[in-house]
CSV table of C-alpha atoms and ligand atoms in Angstrom, one decimal:
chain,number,residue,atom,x,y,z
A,51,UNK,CA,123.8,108.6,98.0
A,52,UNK,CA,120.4,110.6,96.7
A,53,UNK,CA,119.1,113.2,97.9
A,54,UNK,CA,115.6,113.0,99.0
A,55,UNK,CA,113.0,115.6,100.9
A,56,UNK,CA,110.0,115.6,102.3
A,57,UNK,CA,108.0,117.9,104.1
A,58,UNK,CA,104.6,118.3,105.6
A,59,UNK,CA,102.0,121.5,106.3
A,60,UNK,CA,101.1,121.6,109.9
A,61,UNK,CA,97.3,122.6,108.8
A,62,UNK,CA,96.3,120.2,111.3
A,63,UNK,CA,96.8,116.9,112.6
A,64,UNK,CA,98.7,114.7,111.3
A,65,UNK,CA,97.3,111.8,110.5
A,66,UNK,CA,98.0,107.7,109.5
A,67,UNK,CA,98.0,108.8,105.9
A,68,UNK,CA,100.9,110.9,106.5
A,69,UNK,CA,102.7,108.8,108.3
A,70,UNK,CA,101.9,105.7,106.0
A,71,UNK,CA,102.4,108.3,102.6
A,72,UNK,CA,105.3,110.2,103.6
A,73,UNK,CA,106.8,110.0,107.8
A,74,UNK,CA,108.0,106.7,106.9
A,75,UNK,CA,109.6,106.6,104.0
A,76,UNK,CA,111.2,109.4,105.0
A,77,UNK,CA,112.5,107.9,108.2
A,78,UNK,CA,113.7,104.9,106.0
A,79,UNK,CA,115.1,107.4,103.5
A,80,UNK,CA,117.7,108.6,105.9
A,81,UNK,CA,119.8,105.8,106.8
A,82,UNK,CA,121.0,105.8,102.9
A,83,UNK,CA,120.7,108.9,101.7
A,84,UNK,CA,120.8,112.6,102.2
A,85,UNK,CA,117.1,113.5,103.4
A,86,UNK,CA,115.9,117.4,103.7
A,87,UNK,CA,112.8,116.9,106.1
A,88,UNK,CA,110.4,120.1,107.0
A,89,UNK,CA,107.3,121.6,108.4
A,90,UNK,CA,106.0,123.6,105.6
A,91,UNK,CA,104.2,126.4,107.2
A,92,UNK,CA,103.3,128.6,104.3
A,93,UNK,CA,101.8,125.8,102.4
A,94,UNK,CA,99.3,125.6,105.6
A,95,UNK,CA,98.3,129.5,105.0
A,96,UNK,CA,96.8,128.7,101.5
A,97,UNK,CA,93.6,128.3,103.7
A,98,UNK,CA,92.7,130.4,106.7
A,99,UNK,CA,94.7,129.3,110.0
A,100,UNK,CA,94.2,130.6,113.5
A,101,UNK,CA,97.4,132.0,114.5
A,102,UNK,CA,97.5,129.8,118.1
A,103,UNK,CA,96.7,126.2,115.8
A,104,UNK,CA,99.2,126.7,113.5
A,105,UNK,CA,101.6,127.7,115.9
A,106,UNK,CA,101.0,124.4,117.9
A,107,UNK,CA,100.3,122.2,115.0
A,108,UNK,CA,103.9,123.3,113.6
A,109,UNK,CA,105.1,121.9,117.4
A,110,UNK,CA,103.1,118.8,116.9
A,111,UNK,CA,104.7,117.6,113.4
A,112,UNK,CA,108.2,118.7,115.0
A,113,UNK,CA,107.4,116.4,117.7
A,114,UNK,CA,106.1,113.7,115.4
A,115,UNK,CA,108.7,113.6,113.2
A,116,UNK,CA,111.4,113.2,116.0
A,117,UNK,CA,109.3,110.7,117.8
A,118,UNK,CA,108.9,108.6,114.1
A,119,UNK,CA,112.7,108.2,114.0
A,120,UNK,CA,113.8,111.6,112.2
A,121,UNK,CA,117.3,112.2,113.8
A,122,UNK,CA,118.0,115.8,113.5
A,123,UNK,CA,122.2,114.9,113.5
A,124,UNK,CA,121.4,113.1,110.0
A,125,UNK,CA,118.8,114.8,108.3
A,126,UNK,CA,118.3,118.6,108.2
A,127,UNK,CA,115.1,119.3,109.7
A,128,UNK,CA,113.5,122.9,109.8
A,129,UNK,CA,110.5,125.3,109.2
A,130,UNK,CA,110.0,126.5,105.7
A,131,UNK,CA,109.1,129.9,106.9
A,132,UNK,CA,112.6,130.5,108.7
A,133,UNK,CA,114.1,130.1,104.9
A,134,UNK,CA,113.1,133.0,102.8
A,135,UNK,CA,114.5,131.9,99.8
A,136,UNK,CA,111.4,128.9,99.6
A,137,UNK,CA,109.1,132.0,98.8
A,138,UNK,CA,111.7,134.2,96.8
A,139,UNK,CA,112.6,131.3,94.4
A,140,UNK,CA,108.5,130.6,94.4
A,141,UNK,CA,108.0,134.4,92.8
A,142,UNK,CA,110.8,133.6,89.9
A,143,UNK,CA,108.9,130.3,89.2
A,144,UNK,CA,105.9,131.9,88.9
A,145,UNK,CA,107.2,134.1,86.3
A,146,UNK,CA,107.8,130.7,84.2
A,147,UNK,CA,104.8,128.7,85.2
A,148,UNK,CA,101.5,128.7,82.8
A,149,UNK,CA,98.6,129.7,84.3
A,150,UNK,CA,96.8,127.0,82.4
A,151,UNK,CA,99.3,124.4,84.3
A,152,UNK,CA,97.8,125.4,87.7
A,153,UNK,CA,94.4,125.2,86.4
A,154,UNK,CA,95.1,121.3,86.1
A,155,UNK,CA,96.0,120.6,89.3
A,156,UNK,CA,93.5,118.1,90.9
A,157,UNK,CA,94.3,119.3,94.6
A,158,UNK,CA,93.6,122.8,94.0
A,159,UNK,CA,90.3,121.7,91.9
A,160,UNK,CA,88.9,119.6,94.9
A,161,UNK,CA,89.9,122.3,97.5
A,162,UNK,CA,88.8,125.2,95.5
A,163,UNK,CA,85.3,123.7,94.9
A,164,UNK,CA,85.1,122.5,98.6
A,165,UNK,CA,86.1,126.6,99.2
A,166,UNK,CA,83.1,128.2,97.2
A,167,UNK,CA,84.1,131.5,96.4
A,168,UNK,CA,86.8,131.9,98.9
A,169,UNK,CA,89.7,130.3,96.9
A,170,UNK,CA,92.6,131.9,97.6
A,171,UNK,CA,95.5,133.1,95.4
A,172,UNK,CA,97.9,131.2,97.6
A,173,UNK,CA,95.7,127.7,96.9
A,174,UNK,CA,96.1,128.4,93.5
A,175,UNK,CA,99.9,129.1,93.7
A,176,UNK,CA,100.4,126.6,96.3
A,177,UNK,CA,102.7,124.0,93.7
A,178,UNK,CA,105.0,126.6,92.4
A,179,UNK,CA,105.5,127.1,96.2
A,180,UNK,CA,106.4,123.5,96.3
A,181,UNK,CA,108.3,123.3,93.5
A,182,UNK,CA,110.6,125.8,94.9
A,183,UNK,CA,110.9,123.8,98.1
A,184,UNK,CA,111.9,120.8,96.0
A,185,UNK,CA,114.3,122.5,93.7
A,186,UNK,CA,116.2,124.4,95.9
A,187,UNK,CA,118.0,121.9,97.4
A,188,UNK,CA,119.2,119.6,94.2
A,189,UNK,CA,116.7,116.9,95.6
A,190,UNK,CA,116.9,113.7,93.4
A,191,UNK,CA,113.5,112.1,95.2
A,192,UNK,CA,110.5,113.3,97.0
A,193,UNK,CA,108.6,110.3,98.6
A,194,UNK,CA,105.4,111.3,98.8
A,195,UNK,CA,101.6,109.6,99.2
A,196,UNK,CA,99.5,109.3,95.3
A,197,UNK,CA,97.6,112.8,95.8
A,198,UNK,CA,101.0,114.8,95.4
A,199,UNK,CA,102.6,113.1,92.4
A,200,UNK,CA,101.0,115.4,90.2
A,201,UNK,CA,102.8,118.6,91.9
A,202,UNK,CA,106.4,116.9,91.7
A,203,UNK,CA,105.5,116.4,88.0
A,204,UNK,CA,105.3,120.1,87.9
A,205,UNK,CA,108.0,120.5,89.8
A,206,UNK,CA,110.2,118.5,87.2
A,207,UNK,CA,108.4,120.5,84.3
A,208,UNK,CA,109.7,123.6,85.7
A,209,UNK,CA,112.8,122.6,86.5
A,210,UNK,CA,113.4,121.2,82.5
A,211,UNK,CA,112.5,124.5,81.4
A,212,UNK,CA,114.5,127.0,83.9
A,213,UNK,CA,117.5,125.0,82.7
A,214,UNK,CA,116.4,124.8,78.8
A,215,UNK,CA,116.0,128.6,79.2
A,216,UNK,CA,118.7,129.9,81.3
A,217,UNK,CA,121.5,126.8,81.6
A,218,UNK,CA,121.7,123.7,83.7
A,219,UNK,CA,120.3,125.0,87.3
A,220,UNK,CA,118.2,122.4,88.8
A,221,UNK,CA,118.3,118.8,89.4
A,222,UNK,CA,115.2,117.3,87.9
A,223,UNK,CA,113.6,115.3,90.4
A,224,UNK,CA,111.3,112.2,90.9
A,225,UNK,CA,108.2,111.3,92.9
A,226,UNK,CA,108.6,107.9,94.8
A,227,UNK,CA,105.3,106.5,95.9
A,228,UNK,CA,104.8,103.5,97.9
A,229,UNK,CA,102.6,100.3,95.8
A,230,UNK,CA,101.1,99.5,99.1
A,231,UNK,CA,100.0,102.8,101.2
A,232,UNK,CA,100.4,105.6,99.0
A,233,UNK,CA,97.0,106.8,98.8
A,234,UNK,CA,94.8,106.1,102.5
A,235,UNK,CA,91.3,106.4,102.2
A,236,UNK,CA,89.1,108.5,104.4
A,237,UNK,CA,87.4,106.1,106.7
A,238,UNK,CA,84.2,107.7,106.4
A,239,UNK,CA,84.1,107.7,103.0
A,240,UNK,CA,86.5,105.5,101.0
A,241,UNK,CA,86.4,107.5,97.5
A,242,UNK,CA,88.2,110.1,99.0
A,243,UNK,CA,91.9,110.4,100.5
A,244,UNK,CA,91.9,110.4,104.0
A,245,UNK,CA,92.3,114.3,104.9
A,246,UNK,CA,93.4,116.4,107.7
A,247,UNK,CA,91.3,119.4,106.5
A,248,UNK,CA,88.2,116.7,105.6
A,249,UNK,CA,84.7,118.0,107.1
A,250,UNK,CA,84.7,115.1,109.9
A,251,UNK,CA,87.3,114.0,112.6
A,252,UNK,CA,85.6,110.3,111.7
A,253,UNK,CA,87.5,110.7,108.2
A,254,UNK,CA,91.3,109.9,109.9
A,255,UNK,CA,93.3,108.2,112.5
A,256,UNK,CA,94.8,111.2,114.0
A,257,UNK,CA,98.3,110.2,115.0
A,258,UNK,CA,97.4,111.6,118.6
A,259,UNK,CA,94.1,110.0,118.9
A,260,UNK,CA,93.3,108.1,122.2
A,261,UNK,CA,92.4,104.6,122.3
A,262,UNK,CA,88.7,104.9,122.5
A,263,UNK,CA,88.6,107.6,120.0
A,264,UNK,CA,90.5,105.4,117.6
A,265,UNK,CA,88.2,102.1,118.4
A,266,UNK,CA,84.8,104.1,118.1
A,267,UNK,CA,86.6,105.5,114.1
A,268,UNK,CA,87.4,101.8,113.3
A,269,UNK,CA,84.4,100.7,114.4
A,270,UNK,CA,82.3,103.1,112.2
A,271,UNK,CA,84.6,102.7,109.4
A,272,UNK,CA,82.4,102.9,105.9
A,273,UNK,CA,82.9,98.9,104.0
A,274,UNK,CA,80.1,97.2,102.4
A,275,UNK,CA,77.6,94.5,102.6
A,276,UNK,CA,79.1,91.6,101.6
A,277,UNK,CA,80.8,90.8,105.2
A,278,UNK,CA,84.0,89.2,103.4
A,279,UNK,CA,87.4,90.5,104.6
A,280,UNK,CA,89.4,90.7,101.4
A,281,UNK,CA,91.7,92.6,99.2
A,282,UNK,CA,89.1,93.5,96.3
A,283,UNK,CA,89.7,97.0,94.3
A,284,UNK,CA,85.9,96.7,93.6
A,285,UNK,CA,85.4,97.3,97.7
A,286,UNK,CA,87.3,100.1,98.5
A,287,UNK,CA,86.2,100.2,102.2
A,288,UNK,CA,86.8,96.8,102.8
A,289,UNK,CA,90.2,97.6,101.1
A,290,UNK,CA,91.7,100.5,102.9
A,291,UNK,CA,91.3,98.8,106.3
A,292,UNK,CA,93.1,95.8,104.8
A,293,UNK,CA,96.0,97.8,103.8
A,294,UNK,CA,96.2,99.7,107.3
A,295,UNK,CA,95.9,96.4,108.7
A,296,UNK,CA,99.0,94.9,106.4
A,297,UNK,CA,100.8,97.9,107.0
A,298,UNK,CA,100.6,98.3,111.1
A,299,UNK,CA,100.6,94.2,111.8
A,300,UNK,CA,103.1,93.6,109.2
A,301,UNK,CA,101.3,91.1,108.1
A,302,UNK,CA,100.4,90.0,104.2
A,303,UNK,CA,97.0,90.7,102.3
A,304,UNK,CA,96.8,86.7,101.9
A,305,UNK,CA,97.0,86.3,105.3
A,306,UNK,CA,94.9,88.8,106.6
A,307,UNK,CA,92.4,87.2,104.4
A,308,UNK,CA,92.9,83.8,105.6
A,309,UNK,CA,92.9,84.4,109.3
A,310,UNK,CA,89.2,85.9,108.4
A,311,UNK,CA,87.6,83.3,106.6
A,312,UNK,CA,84.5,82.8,108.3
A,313,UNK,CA,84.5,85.6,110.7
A,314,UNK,CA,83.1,89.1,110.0
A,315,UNK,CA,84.1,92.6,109.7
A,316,UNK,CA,83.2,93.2,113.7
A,317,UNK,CA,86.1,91.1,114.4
A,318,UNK,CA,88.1,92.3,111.7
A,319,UNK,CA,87.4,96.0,112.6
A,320,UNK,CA,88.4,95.3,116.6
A,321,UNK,CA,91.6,93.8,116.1
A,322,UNK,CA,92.4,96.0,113.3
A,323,UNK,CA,91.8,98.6,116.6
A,324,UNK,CA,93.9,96.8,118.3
A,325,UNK,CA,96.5,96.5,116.0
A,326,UNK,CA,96.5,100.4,115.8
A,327,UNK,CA,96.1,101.0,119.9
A,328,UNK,CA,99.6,99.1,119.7
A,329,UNK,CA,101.3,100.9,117.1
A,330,UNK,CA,100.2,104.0,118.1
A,331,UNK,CA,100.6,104.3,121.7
A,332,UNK,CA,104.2,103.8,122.0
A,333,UNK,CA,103.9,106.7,119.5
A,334,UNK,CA,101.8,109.0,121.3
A,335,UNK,CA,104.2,108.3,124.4
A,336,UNK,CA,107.2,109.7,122.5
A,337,UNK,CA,105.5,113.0,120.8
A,338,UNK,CA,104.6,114.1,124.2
A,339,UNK,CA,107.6,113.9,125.5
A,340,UNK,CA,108.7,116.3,122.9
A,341,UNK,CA,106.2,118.2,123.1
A,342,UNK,CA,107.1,118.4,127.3
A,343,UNK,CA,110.4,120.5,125.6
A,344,UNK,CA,109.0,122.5,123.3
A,345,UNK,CA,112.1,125.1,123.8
A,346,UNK,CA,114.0,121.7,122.5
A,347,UNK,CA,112.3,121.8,119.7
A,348,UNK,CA,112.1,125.2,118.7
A,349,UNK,CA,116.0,125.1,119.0
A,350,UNK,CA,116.3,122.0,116.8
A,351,UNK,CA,114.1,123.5,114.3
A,352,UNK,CA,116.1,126.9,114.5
A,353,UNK,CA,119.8,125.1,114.0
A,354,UNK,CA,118.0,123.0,111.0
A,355,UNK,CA,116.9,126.5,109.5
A,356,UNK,CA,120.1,128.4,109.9
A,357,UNK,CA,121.5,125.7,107.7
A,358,UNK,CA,118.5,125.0,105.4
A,359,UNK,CA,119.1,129.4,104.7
A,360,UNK,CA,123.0,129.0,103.9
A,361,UNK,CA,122.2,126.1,101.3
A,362,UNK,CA,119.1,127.8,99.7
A,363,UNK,CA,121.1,131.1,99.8
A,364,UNK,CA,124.0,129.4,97.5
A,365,UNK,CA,121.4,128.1,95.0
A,366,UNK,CA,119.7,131.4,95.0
A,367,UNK,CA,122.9,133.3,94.2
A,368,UNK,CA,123.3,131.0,91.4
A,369,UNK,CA,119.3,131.5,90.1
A,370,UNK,CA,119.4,135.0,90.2
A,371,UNK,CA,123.0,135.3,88.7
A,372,UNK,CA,121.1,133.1,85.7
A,373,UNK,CA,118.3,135.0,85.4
A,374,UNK,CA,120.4,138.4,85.3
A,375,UNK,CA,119.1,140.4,88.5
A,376,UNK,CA,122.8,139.8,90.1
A,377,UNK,CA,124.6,143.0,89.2
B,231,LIG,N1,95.7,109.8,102.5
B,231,LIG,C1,97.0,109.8,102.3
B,231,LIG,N2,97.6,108.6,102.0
B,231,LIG,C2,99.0,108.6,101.8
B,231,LIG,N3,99.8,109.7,101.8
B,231,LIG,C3,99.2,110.9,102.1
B,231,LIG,N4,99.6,112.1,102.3
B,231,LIG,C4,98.6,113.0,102.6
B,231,LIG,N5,97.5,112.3,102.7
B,231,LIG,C5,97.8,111.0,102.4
B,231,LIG,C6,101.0,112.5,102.1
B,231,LIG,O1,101.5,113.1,103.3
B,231,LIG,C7,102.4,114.1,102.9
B,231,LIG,C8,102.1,115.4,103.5
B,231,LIG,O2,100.9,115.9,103.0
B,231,LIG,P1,100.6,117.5,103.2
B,231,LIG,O3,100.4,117.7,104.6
B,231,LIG,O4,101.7,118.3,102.6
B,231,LIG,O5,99.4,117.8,102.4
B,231,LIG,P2,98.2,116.9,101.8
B,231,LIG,O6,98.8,116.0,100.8
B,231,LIG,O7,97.2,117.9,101.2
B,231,LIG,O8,97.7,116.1,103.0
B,231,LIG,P3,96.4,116.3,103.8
B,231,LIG,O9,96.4,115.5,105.0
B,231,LIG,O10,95.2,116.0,102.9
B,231,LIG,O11,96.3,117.8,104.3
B,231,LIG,P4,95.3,118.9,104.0
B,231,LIG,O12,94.0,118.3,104.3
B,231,LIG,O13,95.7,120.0,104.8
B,231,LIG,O14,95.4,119.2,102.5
B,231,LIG,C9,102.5,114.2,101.4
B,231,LIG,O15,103.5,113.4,100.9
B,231,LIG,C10,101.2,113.5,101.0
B,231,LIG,O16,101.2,112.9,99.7
């Protein structure tokens, strides 16, 4: 039995992406394994929040996550902020990490150029901050979409030298990202991950989206020209819709393709709503039902956290015994 983790920031809505990327492998993650599952609030801080969002977007991913299949009796589930030790064991990495390896990070490139001037420190800090999440709790595996591999590399790199440095601490761990669905375009402009913070609503499939809102996204999806419905790298609009389509109809590439031949992306593009209207709305039905008892779930996260603080705790009286602040 591994132990895997996953977590999410609740910086707005979560979208297909996610879900595709990380909600569910997690959920598959936990009928084998040990899985640590979270809302990682302080990761959403890194750019400006209002106070009532956040505080409902963290109820939203709850709610999604329980309505995805998470079961809170198998897999500890709880809010990063309610676990001090994420941040405390984030300050002793940051007295290892180079600022030159942040500087490489391709996240906090695109978001601090989208940002201007207003990059803040915690943007730039934001994958120390996540490679305490990660090694706190001796993870083995962190499924996660394409975009983040490069901050679980770090998180290994860290990891190798805390232990080179002060003795065998940390479990190294590995990214696992999925061939097919790892990296969801944005559907307005497929070059670019699809994006909860991305300028336009028409760039994801919100997981809460109604069904007209959803059609009319579809619909205006960016492809091409050439009208073919097909798997073809060198079409990357064209491409991503394929792969949503294999991945909510269950159905292969080859056969997508075939039951197109002849027809064009109209048709394509409405069933492929379709195909998402019935995915999703079962979905939808389930999260607000949570979100009916949100006392529920604030007391599920709570019980999740006083657990997640006794584990980190026992790792942290290890690190700091290590690095020699434990009198
Ligand atoms: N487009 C995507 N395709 C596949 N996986 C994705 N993930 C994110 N976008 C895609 C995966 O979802 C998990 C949670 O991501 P996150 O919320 O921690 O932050 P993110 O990667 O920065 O996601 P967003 O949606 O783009 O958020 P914002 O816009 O706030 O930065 C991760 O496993 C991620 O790989």
């Amino acid at each position: 039995m591994s132990k895997f983790l996953t977590a999410i920031q609740p910086s707005g809505l979560l979208h297909l992406g996610n879900y595709i990327g990380a909600i569910e492998p997690a959920v598959e993650s936990q009928q084998e394994n040990e899985l640590r599952m979270f809302v990682v609030d302080y990761h959403a801080i890194t750019v400006p929040q209002k106070p009532d969002e956040l505080r409902q977007n963290i109820l939203n991913a709850t709610a999604i996550y329980l309505a995805c299949g998470i079961d809170p009796n198998k897999t500890l589930l709880f809010q990063q902020s309610q676990v001090p030790q994420h941040t405390e064991l984030a300050w002793l990495l940051n007295c290892t990490v180079r600022m030159s390896e942040l500087e490489r990070m391709t996240q906090y490139k695109d978001k601090a150029k989208a940002r201007g001037e207003n990059v803040l420190v915690g943007l730039f800090d934001y994958p120390v901050l996540m490679a305490a999440d990660i090694l706190l709790y001796d993870t083995d595996v962190v499924p996660v979409g394409e975009d983040q591999k490069q901050h679980v590399e770090l998180a290994r790199d860290l990891a190798i030298r805390f232990n080179r440095d002060f003795g065998e601490t940390f479990v190294v761990p590995e990214p696992r990202i999925k061939k097919v669905g790892g990296r969801i375009m944005g559907l307005d402009d497929p070059m670019k991950k699809m994006s909860k913070s991305a300028g336009s609503a028409k760039n994801y499939i919100s997981l809460l989206d109604d069904e007209e809102t959803l059609r009319k996204k579809i619909m205006s999806a960016s492809t091409d020209s050439e009208g073919k419905v097909a798997f073809d790298e060198s079409r990357p609009g064209i491409t991503n819709l394929v792969t949503i389509f294999s991945i909510v109809a269950k159905k292969s590439f080859e056969q997508i393709e075939l039951d197109y031949v002849g027809k064009g992306y109209g048709d394509f593009k409405k069933d492929l709503a379709e195909a998402l209207t019935l995915f999703l709305m079962p979905l939808q039905t389930k999260i607000k039902t949570y979100l009916e008892h949100e006392d529920e779930l604030i007391k599920i996260l709570n019980a999740g956290s006083i657990r997640a603080r006794e584990e980190a705790e026992r790792k942290m009286e290890i690190v700091r015994k290590r690095i020699g602040v434990k009198l």
